[in-house]
CSV table of C-alpha atoms in Angstrom, one decimal:
chain,number,residue,atom,x,y,z
A,1,UNK,CA,0.0,-0.3,0.2
A,2,UNK,CA,1.6,3.5,-1.3
A,3,UNK,CA,2.1,5.8,2.0
A,4,UNK,CA,1.3,9.5,1.6
A,5,UNK,CA,2.4,12.4,3.7
A,6,UNK,CA,1.4,15.7,3.7
A,7,UNK,CA,3.4,18.4,4.4
A,8,UNK,CA,2.3,21.9,5.4
A,9,UNK,CA,5.6,24.9,5.2
A,10,UNK,CA,4.8,28.6,6.8
A,11,UNK,CA,5.0,30.9,4.3
A,12,UNK,CA,8.6,31.9,4.6
A,13,UNK,CA,11.7,31.6,2.6
A,14,UNK,CA,13.6,30.0,5.6
A,15,UNK,CA,10.5,27.4,6.2
A,16,UNK,CA,9.8,26.3,3.0
A,17,UNK,CA,12.9,25.7,1.8
A,18,UNK,CA,13.9,22.9,4.7
A,19,UNK,CA,10.2,21.5,4.3
A,20,UNK,CA,10.2,21.3,0.4
A,21,UNK,CA,14.1,19.5,1.6
A,22,UNK,CA,12.2,17.0,3.8
A,23,UNK,CA,9.8,16.2,1.0
A,24,UNK,CA,12.4,15.2,-1.1
A,25,UNK,CA,14.4,13.1,1.6
A,26,UNK,CA,11.3,11.0,2.5
A,27,UNK,CA,10.1,10.6,-1.3
A,28,UNK,CA,13.8,8.6,-1.3
A,29,UNK,CA,12.5,6.6,1.3
A,30,UNK,CA,9.5,5.8,-0.7
A,31,UNK,CA,6.7,8.1,0.6
A,32,UNK,CA,4.3,9.8,-1.7
A,33,UNK,CA,4.1,13.9,-0.9
A,34,UNK,CA,1.5,16.4,-1.0
A,35,UNK,CA,2.3,19.8,-0.2
A,36,UNK,CA,-0.8,22.2,1.5
A,37,UNK,CA,0.3,25.6,1.3
A,38,UNK,CA,-1.1,29.3,1.4
A,39,UNK,CA,-1.7,31.5,-1.2
A,40,UNK,CA,1.0,34.1,0.1
A,41,UNK,CA,4.3,33.1,-0.4
A,42,UNK,CA,3.5,30.0,-2.5
A,43,UNK,CA,5.9,27.6,-3.9
A,44,UNK,CA,6.6,27.0,-7.3
A,45,UNK,CA,5.0,23.7,-7.5
A,46,UNK,CA,6.2,23.5,-11.6
A,47,UNK,CA,10.0,23.2,-9.8
A,48,UNK,CA,8.8,20.1,-7.7
A,49,UNK,CA,6.9,17.3,-10.8
A,50,UNK,CA,7.1,14.4,-7.8
A,51,UNK,CA,5.4,16.1,-5.0
A,52,UNK,CA,1.2,17.4,-5.4
A,53,UNK,CA,0.6,20.7,-4.3
A,54,UNK,CA,-2.4,22.1,-3.1
A,55,UNK,CA,-3.3,25.9,-2.1
A,56,UNK,CA,-5.3,27.6,0.8
A,57,UNK,CA,-6.7,30.9,1.3
A,58,UNK,CA,-4.7,32.8,4.3
A,59,UNK,CA,-6.3,36.4,4.4
A,60,UNK,CA,-2.8,37.9,3.0
A,61,UNK,CA,-2.6,39.9,0.8
A,62,UNK,CA,-0.2,39.0,-2.0
A,63,UNK,CA,1.5,42.5,-2.2
A,64,UNK,CA,2.0,42.5,1.4
A,65,UNK,CA,6.1,42.9,1.0
A,66,UNK,CA,7.0,44.8,4.2
A,67,UNK,CA,6.2,42.6,7.4
A,68,UNK,CA,6.3,42.1,10.7
A,69,UNK,CA,7.1,38.0,11.3
A,70,UNK,CA,5.2,38.4,14.4
A,71,UNK,CA,1.9,39.9,13.3
A,72,UNK,CA,2.4,37.6,10.0
A,73,UNK,CA,2.5,34.2,12.4
A,74,UNK,CA,-1.1,35.8,14.3
A,75,UNK,CA,-2.5,36.5,11.0
A,76,UNK,CA,-2.3,33.5,9.2
A,77,UNK,CA,-2.9,31.3,12.3
A,78,UNK,CA,-6.1,32.9,12.3
A,79,UNK,CA,-7.3,32.5,9.0
A,80,UNK,CA,-6.0,29.9,7.8
A,81,UNK,CA,-7.2,27.0,10.4
A,82,UNK,CA,-10.2,26.5,8.8
A,83,UNK,CA,-9.7,26.4,5.3
A,84,UNK,CA,-6.4,24.0,6.3
A,85,UNK,CA,-9.2,21.5,8.1
A,86,UNK,CA,-11.2,21.2,5.3
A,87,UNK,CA,-8.3,21.0,2.8
A,88,UNK,CA,-6.9,18.0,5.2
A,89,UNK,CA,-10.5,16.1,5.9
A,90,UNK,CA,-11.3,16.1,2.1
A,91,UNK,CA,-7.7,14.4,1.4
A,92,UNK,CA,-8.4,12.2,4.1
A,93,UNK,CA,-11.7,11.5,2.7
A,94,UNK,CA,-10.5,11.0,-1.0
A,95,UNK,CA,-7.9,8.3,0.1
A,96,UNK,CA,-8.6,5.0,-1.4
A,97,UNK,CA,-7.6,1.7,0.5
A,98,UNK,CA,-4.3,1.6,-1.8
A,99,UNK,CA,-2.7,4.7,-0.3
A,100,UNK,CA,-2.6,5.5,3.0
A,101,UNK,CA,-1.7,8.7,4.4
A,102,UNK,CA,0.5,8.0,7.0
A,103,UNK,CA,0.6,11.4,8.7
A,104,UNK,CA,0.8,15.5,8.7
A,105,UNK,CA,4.2,17.0,9.0
A,106,UNK,CA,4.2,21.0,9.5
A,107,UNK,CA,6.4,23.5,10.6
A,108,UNK,CA,6.1,23.9,14.5
A,109,UNK,CA,4.7,27.9,14.2
A,110,UNK,CA,1.6,26.6,13.1
A,111,UNK,CA,-0.3,26.8,16.3
A,112,UNK,CA,-3.9,25.2,15.2
A,113,UNK,CA,-2.5,22.5,13.4
A,114,UNK,CA,-2.0,19.7,15.9
A,115,UNK,CA,-5.3,20.1,17.2
A,116,UNK,CA,-6.8,19.6,13.7
A,117,UNK,CA,-4.6,16.8,13.1
A,118,UNK,CA,-6.3,15.4,16.5
A,119,UNK,CA,-9.8,15.8,15.0
A,120,UNK,CA,-9.2,14.0,11.7
A,121,UNK,CA,-7.4,11.3,13.9
A,122,UNK,CA,-4.1,11.8,12.1
A,123,UNK,CA,-0.9,11.8,13.5
A,124,UNK,CA,1.3,15.1,13.4
A,125,UNK,CA,5.0,15.3,13.3
A,126,UNK,CA,6.5,18.8,13.7
A,127,UNK,CA,9.5,20.2,11.9
A,128,UNK,CA,11.6,22.3,13.9
A,129,UNK,CA,13.9,24.8,10.9
A,130,UNK,CA,16.4,26.5,13.8
A,131,UNK,CA,18.2,24.9,16.1
A,132,UNK,CA,17.3,22.4,19.0
A,133,UNK,CA,18.9,24.6,21.2
A,134,UNK,CA,16.6,27.3,20.5
A,135,UNK,CA,13.5,25.3,20.8
A,136,UNK,CA,14.6,24.1,24.5
A,137,UNK,CA,14.2,27.5,25.1
A,138,UNK,CA,11.0,28.2,24.5
A,139,UNK,CA,9.5,27.7,27.6
A,140,UNK,CA,12.4,29.8,29.5
A,141,UNK,CA,12.0,33.2,27.0
A,142,UNK,CA,8.6,34.6,28.4
A,143,UNK,CA,9.8,34.2,31.9
A,144,UNK,CA,13.2,36.2,30.9
A,145,UNK,CA,11.8,39.3,32.5
A,146,UNK,CA,10.4,37.8,35.7
A,147,UNK,CA,13.7,35.9,36.2
A,148,UNK,CA,15.7,39.3,36.4
A,149,UNK,CA,17.0,39.6,32.9
A,150,UNK,CA,15.3,42.4,31.6
A,151,UNK,CA,16.1,45.4,31.4
A,152,UNK,CA,19.7,44.9,31.2
A,153,UNK,CA,21.8,47.5,32.4
A,154,UNK,CA,25.6,48.2,31.0
A,155,UNK,CA,27.5,46.6,33.7
A,156,UNK,CA,25.7,43.6,32.8
A,157,UNK,CA,25.6,43.9,29.1
A,158,UNK,CA,27.9,40.8,28.8
A,159,UNK,CA,27.1,38.9,31.9
A,160,UNK,CA,26.1,35.2,30.7
A,161,UNK,CA,22.3,34.0,30.6
A,162,UNK,CA,22.5,31.0,32.4
A,163,UNK,CA,19.3,29.2,31.2
A,164,UNK,CA,20.1,30.4,27.6
A,165,UNK,CA,23.8,29.9,27.1
A,166,UNK,CA,25.5,30.6,25.4
A,167,UNK,CA,23.5,34.2,25.6
A,168,UNK,CA,24.4,37.0,26.8
A,169,UNK,CA,22.1,39.2,28.9
A,170,UNK,CA,22.3,42.2,25.6
A,171,UNK,CA,21.3,39.7,23.4
A,172,UNK,CA,18.3,39.1,24.7
A,173,UNK,CA,16.4,42.4,23.7
A,174,UNK,CA,16.9,41.4,20.2
A,175,UNK,CA,15.6,37.9,20.7
A,176,UNK,CA,12.4,39.2,21.8
A,177,UNK,CA,12.3,42.8,20.1
A,178,UNK,CA,9.2,45.0,20.5
A,179,UNK,CA,6.9,41.4,20.1
A,180,UNK,CA,7.0,40.3,23.6
A,181,UNK,CA,3.3,40.6,24.2
A,182,UNK,CA,2.4,38.3,21.4
A,183,UNK,CA,5.7,36.5,22.0
A,184,UNK,CA,4.7,35.0,25.1
A,185,UNK,CA,1.4,33.4,24.1
A,186,UNK,CA,2.4,32.1,21.2
A,187,UNK,CA,5.7,30.5,22.9
A,188,UNK,CA,3.2,28.5,25.3
A,189,UNK,CA,1.3,27.3,22.4
A,190,UNK,CA,3.8,26.0,20.8
A,191,UNK,CA,5.3,24.4,23.6
A,192,UNK,CA,1.9,22.3,24.5
A,193,UNK,CA,0.9,20.9,21.2
A,194,UNK,CA,4.5,20.2,20.2
A,195,UNK,CA,4.4,17.9,23.7
A,196,UNK,CA,0.9,16.4,22.1
A,197,UNK,CA,2.6,15.7,18.6
A,198,UNK,CA,4.2,12.1,17.4
A,199,UNK,CA,7.6,14.1,17.2
A,200,UNK,CA,10.0,16.5,16.2
A,201,UNK,CA,12.3,16.7,13.0
A,202,UNK,CA,15.4,18.4,13.2
A,203,UNK,CA,17.0,20.5,11.1
A,204,UNK,CA,20.1,19.7,12.6
A,205,UNK,CA,22.7,16.5,13.5
A,206,UNK,CA,24.2,15.3,17.0
A,207,UNK,CA,27.2,16.6,15.6
A,208,UNK,CA,25.9,20.5,16.4
A,209,UNK,CA,24.6,19.5,19.0
A,210,UNK,CA,24.1,16.1,20.5
A,211,UNK,CA,23.3,17.6,24.2
A,212,UNK,CA,20.5,19.7,22.9
A,213,UNK,CA,18.7,16.9,21.2
A,214,UNK,CA,18.8,15.2,24.3
A,215,UNK,CA,17.8,17.9,26.2
A,216,UNK,CA,14.8,18.4,24.1
A,217,UNK,CA,13.6,15.0,24.6
A,218,UNK,CA,13.7,15.2,28.1
A,219,UNK,CA,11.2,18.5,27.5
A,220,UNK,CA,9.2,18.0,25.4
A,221,UNK,CA,8.9,14.0,25.8
A,222,UNK,CA,8.4,12.6,22.1
A,223,UNK,CA,10.4,11.3,19.5
A,224,UNK,CA,13.4,13.2,18.1
A,225,UNK,CA,15.2,13.2,14.8
A,226,UNK,CA,18.1,15.0,13.6
A,227,UNK,CA,18.2,14.7,10.2
A,228,UNK,CA,19.6,18.0,9.2
A,229,UNK,CA,21.6,19.5,7.2
A,230,UNK,CA,18.5,18.5,4.9
A,231,UNK,CA,20.4,20.6,1.9
A,232,UNK,CA,23.6,18.0,2.1
A,233,UNK,CA,21.2,14.9,1.0
A,234,UNK,CA,20.6,17.0,-3.1
A,235,UNK,CA,21.6,19.4,-5.3
A,236,UNK,CA,20.4,22.6,-4.6
A,237,UNK,CA,16.6,22.8,-4.2
A,238,UNK,CA,14.6,25.7,-6.8
A,239,UNK,CA,12.4,26.4,-4.1
A,240,UNK,CA,13.0,30.2,-3.9
A,241,UNK,CA,10.5,32.8,-3.6
A,242,UNK,CA,13.2,35.4,-5.4
A,243,UNK,CA,14.2,35.2,-8.9
A,244,UNK,CA,18.1,34.0,-8.3
A,245,UNK,CA,20.7,36.2,-10.7
A,246,UNK,CA,22.5,33.5,-12.1
A,247,UNK,CA,25.1,36.5,-13.8
A,248,UNK,CA,26.9,36.3,-10.5
A,249,UNK,CA,28.8,32.1,-10.7
A,250,UNK,CA,30.5,33.6,-13.9
A,251,UNK,CA,31.7,36.8,-12.4
A,252,UNK,CA,32.9,34.7,-9.4
A,253,UNK,CA,34.6,32.2,-11.9
A,254,UNK,CA,37.1,35.2,-12.9
A,255,UNK,CA,38.3,35.9,-9.1
A,256,UNK,CA,40.6,34.1,-7.2
A,257,UNK,CA,40.5,30.9,-4.9
A,258,UNK,CA,39.2,32.1,-1.4
A,259,UNK,CA,39.2,35.6,-2.4
A,260,UNK,CA,35.4,36.8,-2.8
A,261,UNK,CA,33.7,37.5,0.6
A,262,UNK,CA,29.8,37.2,0.4
A,263,UNK,CA,27.4,39.1,1.7
A,264,UNK,CA,23.8,38.4,2.2
A,265,UNK,CA,21.6,39.3,5.2
A,266,UNK,CA,18.5,36.8,4.1
A,267,UNK,CA,15.2,37.5,3.2
A,268,UNK,CA,13.6,39.1,6.2
A,269,UNK,CA,16.1,41.3,7.6
A,270,UNK,CA,15.9,45.1,7.5
A,271,UNK,CA,18.7,47.4,8.1
A,272,UNK,CA,18.7,51.2,8.1
A,273,UNK,CA,19.3,54.1,5.3
A,274,UNK,CA,22.6,54.5,7.5
A,275,UNK,CA,23.4,51.0,8.2
A,276,UNK,CA,23.2,49.9,4.6
A,277,UNK,CA,25.4,52.9,3.8
A,278,UNK,CA,27.7,51.8,6.5
A,279,UNK,CA,28.0,47.9,4.8
A,280,UNK,CA,28.5,49.8,1.6
A,281,UNK,CA,31.8,51.9,2.7
A,282,UNK,CA,33.0,48.6,5.0
A,283,UNK,CA,33.1,46.7,1.9
A,284,UNK,CA,35.1,49.0,-0.3
A,285,UNK,CA,37.6,49.8,2.0
A,286,UNK,CA,38.0,46.6,2.8
A,287,UNK,CA,39.5,46.5,-0.9
A,288,UNK,CA,38.1,42.7,-1.2
A,289,UNK,CA,36.6,41.5,-3.8
A,290,UNK,CA,32.9,41.1,-2.5
A,291,UNK,CA,29.2,39.2,-3.6
A,292,UNK,CA,26.3,41.6,-2.1
A,293,UNK,CA,23.3,40.3,-2.2
A,294,UNK,CA,20.9,43.5,-1.8
A,295,UNK,CA,17.2,41.9,-2.0
A,296,UNK,CA,14.9,44.5,-2.7
A,297,UNK,CA,13.1,45.4,0.6
A,298,UNK,CA,16.3,45.0,2.6
A,299,UNK,CA,16.4,49.1,3.4
A,300,UNK,CA,12.5,49.5,4.0
A,301,UNK,CA,10.6,52.3,2.3
A,302,UNK,CA,13.9,52.2,-0.3
A,303,UNK,CA,13.9,51.0,-3.8
A,304,UNK,CA,17.0,48.9,-4.0
A,305,UNK,CA,20.6,50.2,-4.4
A,306,UNK,CA,18.9,54.1,-5.2
A,307,UNK,CA,20.8,55.0,-1.7
A,308,UNK,CA,24.4,54.5,-3.3
A,309,UNK,CA,25.7,57.6,-5.1
A,310,UNK,CA,27.1,57.2,-9.2
A,311,UNK,CA,30.6,57.5,-7.1
A,312,UNK,CA,29.8,54.8,-4.7
A,313,UNK,CA,28.6,52.8,-7.1
A,314,UNK,CA,31.1,53.3,-9.9
A,315,UNK,CA,34.2,52.9,-6.9
A,316,UNK,CA,32.4,49.6,-5.3
A,317,UNK,CA,31.9,47.9,-9.1
A,318,UNK,CA,35.7,47.9,-9.3
A,319,UNK,CA,35.8,45.5,-6.4
A,320,UNK,CA,32.9,43.5,-6.3
A,321,UNK,CA,29.4,42.3,-8.0
A,322,UNK,CA,26.1,43.7,-6.2
A,323,UNK,CA,22.4,41.7,-7.1
A,324,UNK,CA,19.4,41.2,-5.6
A,325,UNK,CA,19.0,37.3,-4.9
A,326,UNK,CA,22.0,34.5,-5.4
A,327,UNK,CA,21.5,31.1,-5.8
A,328,UNK,CA,22.8,30.9,-2.5
A,329,UNK,CA,24.3,27.3,-1.8
A,330,UNK,CA,26.2,27.3,-5.5
A,331,UNK,CA,27.7,30.6,-4.5
A,332,UNK,CA,29.0,28.9,-1.3
A,333,UNK,CA,30.6,25.8,-2.8
A,334,UNK,CA,32.1,28.2,-5.4
A,335,UNK,CA,36.0,28.1,-5.2
A,336,UNK,CA,36.1,31.8,-5.0
A,337,UNK,CA,34.3,32.5,-1.7
A,338,UNK,CA,36.5,33.2,1.2
A,339,UNK,CA,34.0,34.4,3.6
A,340,UNK,CA,30.6,34.9,4.3
A,341,UNK,CA,28.8,37.8,6.2
A,342,UNK,CA,25.4,36.5,7.3
A,343,UNK,CA,22.7,37.4,9.3
A,344,UNK,CA,22.8,33.5,11.2
A,345,UNK,CA,19.5,32.2,9.7
A,346,UNK,CA,19.6,28.7,10.7
A,347,UNK,CA,19.8,28.1,6.9
A,348,UNK,CA,22.4,29.9,5.5
A,349,UNK,CA,24.4,29.3,9.0
A,350,UNK,CA,24.2,25.4,8.0
A,351,UNK,CA,25.0,25.9,4.6
A,352,UNK,CA,27.9,27.8,5.6
A,353,UNK,CA,29.6,25.4,7.7
A,354,UNK,CA,28.9,22.5,5.1
A,355,UNK,CA,30.8,23.9,2.6
A,356,UNK,CA,33.6,25.1,5.2
A,357,UNK,CA,33.5,29.0,4.5
A,358,UNK,CA,33.9,30.4,7.9
A,359,UNK,CA,31.6,33.5,8.8
A,360,UNK,CA,31.3,36.8,9.9
A,361,UNK,CA,28.0,37.2,12.4
A,362,UNK,CA,25.7,40.3,12.0
A,363,UNK,CA,22.4,38.6,13.3
A,364,UNK,CA,19.3,40.3,13.1
A,365,UNK,CA,17.6,39.0,15.9
A,366,UNK,CA,15.1,36.0,17.0
A,367,UNK,CA,17.1,32.3,16.9
A,368,UNK,CA,19.6,34.6,14.5
A,369,UNK,CA,21.6,35.9,18.2
A,370,UNK,CA,22.2,31.9,19.2
A,371,UNK,CA,23.1,31.0,15.7
A,372,UNK,CA,25.8,33.7,15.7
A,373,UNK,CA,26.9,33.2,19.5
A,374,UNK,CA,27.5,29.5,18.9
A,375,UNK,CA,29.8,30.3,15.5
A,376,UNK,CA,32.0,32.9,17.3
A,377,UNK,CA,32.0,31.8,20.9
A,378,UNK,CA,31.4,27.8,20.8
A,379,UNK,CA,32.8,26.5,17.6
A,380,UNK,CA,35.3,29.7,16.8
A,381,UNK,CA,34.2,29.4,13.1
A,382,UNK,CA,33.8,33.0,12.7
A,383,UNK,CA,33.7,36.7,13.7
A,384,UNK,CA,30.9,38.2,15.6
A,385,UNK,CA,30.1,42.4,14.6
A,386,UNK,CA,28.0,42.5,17.9
A,387,UNK,CA,25.8,44.5,16.1
A,388,UNK,CA,28.3,47.4,15.3
A,389,UNK,CA,27.2,48.2,11.6
A,390,UNK,CA,30.0,50.6,11.0
A,391,UNK,CA,32.3,51.1,8.2
A,392,UNK,CA,35.8,50.3,10.2
A,393,UNK,CA,34.2,47.2,11.6
A,394,UNK,CA,33.2,45.9,9.1
A,395,UNK,CA,36.2,46.3,7.2
A,396,UNK,CA,38.4,45.6,10.0
A,397,UNK,CA,36.5,42.1,10.3
A,398,UNK,CA,37.0,41.3,6.6
A,399,UNK,CA,40.4,41.5,6.1
A,400,UNK,CA,41.1,40.0,9.4
A,401,UNK,CA,39.3,37.0,8.5
A,402,UNK,CA,40.6,37.3,4.4
A,403,UNK,CA,43.9,38.5,5.0
A,404,UNK,CA,45.6,37.5,8.4
A,405,UNK,CA,46.7,35.0,10.7
A,406,UNK,CA,43.6,34.6,12.9
A,407,UNK,CA,41.5,34.1,10.1
A,408,UNK,CA,43.4,31.2,8.4
A,409,UNK,CA,43.1,30.0,11.8
A,410,UNK,CA,39.1,30.5,12.2
A,411,UNK,CA,39.4,28.9,8.2
A,412,UNK,CA,41.0,25.5,10.0
A,413,UNK,CA,39.1,25.2,12.9
A,414,UNK,CA,35.8,25.5,10.4
A,415,UNK,CA,37.1,22.3,7.9
A,416,UNK,CA,37.3,20.4,10.6
A,417,UNK,CA,33.6,21.3,12.0
A,418,UNK,CA,32.3,20.9,8.2
A,419,UNK,CA,34.2,17.3,8.3
A,420,UNK,CA,32.4,16.3,11.2
A,421,UNK,CA,28.7,17.3,9.8
A,422,UNK,CA,29.5,15.7,6.4
A,423,UNK,CA,29.9,12.4,8.4
A,424,UNK,CA,26.7,12.9,9.7
A,425,UNK,CA,24.9,12.3,6.1
A,426,UNK,CA,27.0,9.3,5.3
A,427,UNK,CA,26.3,6.1,5.1
A,428,UNK,CA,26.0,5.2,9.2
A,429,UNK,CA,26.6,8.1,10.4
A,430,UNK,CA,23.8,9.9,12.9
A,431,UNK,CA,21.5,11.6,10.5
A,432,UNK,CA,21.5,9.0,8.0
A,433,UNK,CA,20.5,6.4,10.8
A,434,UNK,CA,17.9,9.6,12.1
A,435,UNK,CA,16.1,9.3,8.7
A,436,UNK,CA,15.9,5.6,8.6
A,437,UNK,CA,14.5,5.7,12.1
A,438,UNK,CA,12.1,8.3,10.7
A,439,UNK,CA,11.0,6.7,8.3
A,440,UNK,CA,10.2,3.6,10.0
A,441,UNK,CA,8.3,5.4,12.7
A,442,UNK,CA,6.2,7.6,10.2
A,443,UNK,CA,5.1,4.0,9.2
A,444,UNK,CA,4.6,2.6,12.3
A,445,UNK,CA,1.8,5.8,12.6
């Protein structure tokens, strides 16, 4: 009997990519895949002909480009529950004797899917698209203020957060940001529904956070499957919501080995106009070749690179290339890339580790703060800018990483970490074994 898995990603680039990568992994293990998705930020079904795609309404405008992520999550959780329930119920009714729908796999950011799956008697597995270490902190984050960690005085800014290592107290403000009122209830529901699920799938591996994976089992009391890095099992997935500028690859072909600093702050992070200019001058003053992704909307209210004067733009073009979006996995794997100035989203951090590219950390917030601390303080495979978006700091970090002895030591540590993570996805590795266990678990549901 054919076994089908229903998958339901959050409509964010950093959530869609891992879900479709996981779908490829499960399909390779013999499962048929149906992807339910929102109309907002819908994935391109034509790029994934092996899967079935079903679209539901979500009440979010397609033209809504500048959105607060917390507000977006609240809105789609309110609007998508009924359409999702109806869609899933129809699928279950339509399933034939020759096919069994084994389970639902959805993002932990969906708050209603556990109740819906229970009402339809369908097991649900939770996909976590960030570090297990961060999910483990979900029960703690709403309590940080009552524990006295907030507000943070200048004298305590560098102190460690004992319940949330390796974060420092000043990092907490950028984890919580302005969404604290909405955040507490969101996290509590996420924890409660995850504890009622049939298991958690992490885009991680034991080599990166074995202790945290064991702690996750204790906190949530469900099976845990660390099967990442997902993208290591297949070539780059065509699931980008943005049009990729392929001209950057032939440009990289003309550069020397490990000479280019790749700069991308991801699909959601925004910067101020002044910060954007500081990055531009920092890159120019570093005198290093660079490939800079300037996503439309990176600077709110500004049309792409219009802030750059003709003189500055001309100077930048002498050393680097600016694109609206890049095929990141292909870029990071290119021989010319020597460093990555990144926001430290978990996808980007994993991709950088897998290609052995050391990082300059410029986190925007949320789990990026934790990822960047692991990169700089635990694994020691990158440089943390500590929120200083200043041309001199950027120049110093780029030159240190690309030209100085300390940068070479960072690169050596990154190569060791790369090799350890690479072993996890090979036959007999921790992630490979976890995929086999996951497939068996789904078949038993």
